[in-house]
XYZ file of C-alpha atoms in Angstrom:
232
model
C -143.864 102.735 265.066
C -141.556 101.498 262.084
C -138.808 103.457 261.107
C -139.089 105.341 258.382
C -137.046 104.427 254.560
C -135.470 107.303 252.684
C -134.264 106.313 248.859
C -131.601 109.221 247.977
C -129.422 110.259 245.043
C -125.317 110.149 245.353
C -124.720 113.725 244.273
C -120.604 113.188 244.558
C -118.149 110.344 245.760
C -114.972 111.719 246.416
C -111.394 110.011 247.806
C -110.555 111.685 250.944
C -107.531 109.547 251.496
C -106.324 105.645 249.780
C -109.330 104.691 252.230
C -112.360 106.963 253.400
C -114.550 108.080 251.138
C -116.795 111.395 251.310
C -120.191 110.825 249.995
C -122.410 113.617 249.609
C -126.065 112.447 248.660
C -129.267 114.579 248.325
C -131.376 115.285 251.319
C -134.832 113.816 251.418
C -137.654 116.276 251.573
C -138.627 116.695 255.601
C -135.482 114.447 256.101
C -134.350 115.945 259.933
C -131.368 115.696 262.312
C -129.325 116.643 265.150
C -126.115 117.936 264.588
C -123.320 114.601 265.636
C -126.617 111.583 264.871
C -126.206 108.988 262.644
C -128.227 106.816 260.346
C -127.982 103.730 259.336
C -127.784 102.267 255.535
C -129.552 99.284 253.680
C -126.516 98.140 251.690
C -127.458 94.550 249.563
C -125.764 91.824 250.542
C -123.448 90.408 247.211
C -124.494 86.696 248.631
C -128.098 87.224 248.496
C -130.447 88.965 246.252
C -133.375 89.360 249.053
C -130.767 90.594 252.049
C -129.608 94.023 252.952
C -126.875 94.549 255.451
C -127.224 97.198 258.167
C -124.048 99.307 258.818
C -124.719 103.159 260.630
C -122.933 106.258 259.536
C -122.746 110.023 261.313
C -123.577 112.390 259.351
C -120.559 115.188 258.642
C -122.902 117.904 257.113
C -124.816 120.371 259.579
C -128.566 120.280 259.646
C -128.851 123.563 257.165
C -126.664 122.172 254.642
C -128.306 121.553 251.908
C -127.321 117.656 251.413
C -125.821 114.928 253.190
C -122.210 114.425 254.141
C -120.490 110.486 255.178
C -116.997 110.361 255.627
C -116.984 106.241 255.276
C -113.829 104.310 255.958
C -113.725 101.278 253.472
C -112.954 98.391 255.179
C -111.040 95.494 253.188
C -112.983 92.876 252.556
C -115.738 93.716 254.309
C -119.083 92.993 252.668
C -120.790 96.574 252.795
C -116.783 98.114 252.112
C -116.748 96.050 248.828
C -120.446 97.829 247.714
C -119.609 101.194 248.997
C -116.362 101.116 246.762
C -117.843 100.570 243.781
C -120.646 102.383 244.323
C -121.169 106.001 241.830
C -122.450 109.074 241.958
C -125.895 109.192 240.616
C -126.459 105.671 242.152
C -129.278 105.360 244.717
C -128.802 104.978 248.637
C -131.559 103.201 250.972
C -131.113 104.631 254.800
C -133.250 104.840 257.807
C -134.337 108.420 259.799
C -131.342 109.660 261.987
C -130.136 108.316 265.371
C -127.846 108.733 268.807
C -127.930 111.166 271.696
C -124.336 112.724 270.148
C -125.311 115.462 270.771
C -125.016 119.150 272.378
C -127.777 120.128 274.020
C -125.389 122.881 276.125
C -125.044 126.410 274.928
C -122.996 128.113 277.409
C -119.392 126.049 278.418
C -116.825 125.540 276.851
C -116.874 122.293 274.074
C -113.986 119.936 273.580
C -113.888 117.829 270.812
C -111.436 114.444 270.214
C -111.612 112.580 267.172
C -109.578 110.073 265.426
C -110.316 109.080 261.868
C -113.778 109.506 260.434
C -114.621 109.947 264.125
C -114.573 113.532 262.688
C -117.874 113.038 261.131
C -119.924 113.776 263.784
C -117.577 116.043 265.715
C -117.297 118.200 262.212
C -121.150 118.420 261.748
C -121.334 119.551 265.416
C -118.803 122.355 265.317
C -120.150 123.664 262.241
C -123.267 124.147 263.450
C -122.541 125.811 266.812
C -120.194 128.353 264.754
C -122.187 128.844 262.050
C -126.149 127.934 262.474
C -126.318 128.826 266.043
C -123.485 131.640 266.204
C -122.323 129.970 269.697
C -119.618 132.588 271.250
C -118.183 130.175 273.449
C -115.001 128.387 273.121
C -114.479 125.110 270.939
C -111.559 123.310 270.983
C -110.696 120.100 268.236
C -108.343 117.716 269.060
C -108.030 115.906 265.739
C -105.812 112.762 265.111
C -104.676 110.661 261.930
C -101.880 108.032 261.283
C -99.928 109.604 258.775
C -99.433 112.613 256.028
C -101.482 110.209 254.108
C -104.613 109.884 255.823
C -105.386 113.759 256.390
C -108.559 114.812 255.370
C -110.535 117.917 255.675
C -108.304 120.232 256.810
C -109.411 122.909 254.585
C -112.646 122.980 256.182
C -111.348 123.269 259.737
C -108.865 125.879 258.444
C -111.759 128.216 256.780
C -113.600 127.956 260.294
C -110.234 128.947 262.393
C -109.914 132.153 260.261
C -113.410 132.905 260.252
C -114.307 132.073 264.091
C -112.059 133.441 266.489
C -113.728 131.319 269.318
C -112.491 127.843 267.781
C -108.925 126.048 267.356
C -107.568 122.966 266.508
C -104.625 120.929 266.444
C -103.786 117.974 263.976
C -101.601 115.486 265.341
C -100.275 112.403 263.260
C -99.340 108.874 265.598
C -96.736 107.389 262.741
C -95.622 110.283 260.655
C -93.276 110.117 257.968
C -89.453 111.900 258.837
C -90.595 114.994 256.971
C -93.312 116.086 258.790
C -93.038 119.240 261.014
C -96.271 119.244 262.802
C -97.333 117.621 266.313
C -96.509 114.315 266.324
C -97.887 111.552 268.251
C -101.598 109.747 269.845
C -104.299 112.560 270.694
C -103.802 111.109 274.394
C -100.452 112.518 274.410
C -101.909 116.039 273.903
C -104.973 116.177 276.477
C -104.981 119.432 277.863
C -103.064 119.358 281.829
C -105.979 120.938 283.377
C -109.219 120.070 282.427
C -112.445 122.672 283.246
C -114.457 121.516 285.428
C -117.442 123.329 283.306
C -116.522 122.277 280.236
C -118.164 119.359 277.762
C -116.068 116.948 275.826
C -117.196 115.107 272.391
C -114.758 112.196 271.243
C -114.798 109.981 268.653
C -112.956 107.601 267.144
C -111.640 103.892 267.522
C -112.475 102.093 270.861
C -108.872 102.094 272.485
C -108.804 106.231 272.201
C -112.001 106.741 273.170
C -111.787 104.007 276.132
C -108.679 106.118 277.169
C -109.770 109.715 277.030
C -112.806 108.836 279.331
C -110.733 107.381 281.625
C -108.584 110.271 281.791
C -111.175 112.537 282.050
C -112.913 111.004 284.827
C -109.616 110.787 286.645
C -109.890 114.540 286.398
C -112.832 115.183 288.160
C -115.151 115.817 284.850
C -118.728 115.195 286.011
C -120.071 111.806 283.829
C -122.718 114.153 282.109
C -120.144 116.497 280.465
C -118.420 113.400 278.400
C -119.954 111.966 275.329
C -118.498 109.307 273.314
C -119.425 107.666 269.967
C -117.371 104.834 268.556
């Protein structure tokens, strides 16, 4: 069957940080996801009127939200980076239906979630969904991880759903901070948890060296195969 084409308003484009990008656009009537998919964008291609380059994004909103969130890193000089920074609000988007098996289909253990970067898209859309759609009452844990004071983003959100949900926690730790920061410093592998649960199911996200690594560790643990999912 061919995929189906959604054409969608830009409702907002806002800086996150000097280089990710949140855009929220309108949701398509009987548009549908899972929680931590993705779908992929038509951008045009600046060399050629008649070509469109593919390039997927997760999608940071839950599945009740009302529109659609992208946390987009824009890459320098990088043919769909260059469109999506000058693209506006009230410009149109061309995507595809949603993607990817990042997902949680488990509603009992305890969820662990590592992301670097906009590896938080996903991981965000996921957690907000189990606290707040589904009412989950078991534990979530984030494990969130940046470069620098500079390229925090979201925080707010995360902070609203630790005072509000007693059952999740985070901790935001930055890999080249600058002197004056008083928070946990250094990679998210340096803050794994010691002891890992054996029943528990761990989300991570994020560039291929960090994601490569946490698997690795985790196996090394003893975590069954089926209670690690990765996205990069």
């Amino acid at each position: 069957m061919p995929r189906k084409i959604y054409t969608s308003k830009i409702l907002n484009k806002d800086n996150l940080t000097p280089n990710v990008v949140c855009l929220s656009v309108a949701k398509p009537k009987k548009f549908v996801y899972i929680a931590g998919q993705f779908i992929q964008f038509y951008i045009p291609d600046s060399t050629s009127e008649k070509k469109e380059i593919l390039r997927s994004y997760s999608i940071a909103s839950a599945p009740n939200d009302k529109n659609l969130k992208f946390y987009i890193k824009l890459v320098e000089d990088g043919k769909a980076g260059e469109c999506l920074k000058k693209i506006k609000a009230g410009e149109y988007l061309k995507f595809g239906e949603s993607l990817g098996k990042f997902i949680n289909t488990d509603s009992v253990n305890p969820l662990y979630f590592v992301a670097t970067g906009v590896g938080l898209a996903p991981i965000i859309s996921i957690i907000q969904n189990e606290l707040i759609n589904k009412k989950t009452s078991q534990p979530i844990h984030l494990l969130f991880g940046v470069r620098s004071e500079n390229d925090i983003f979201s925080t707010e959100i995360l902070d609203n759903l630790k005072e509000k949900y007693k059952n999740f926690d985070y901790k935001l730790t930055l890999s080249q901070p600058s002197p004056k920061w008083n928070g946990t410093k250094g990679r998210v592998t340096d803050h794994l948890p010691k002891k890992v649960e054996k029943n528990s199911h761990y989300f991570i996200c994020g560039n291929i060296p960090m994601v490569t690594d946490v698997n690795h560790f985790l196996e090394t643990q003893g975590l069954d195969k089926k209670n690690i999912h990765f996205e990069m």
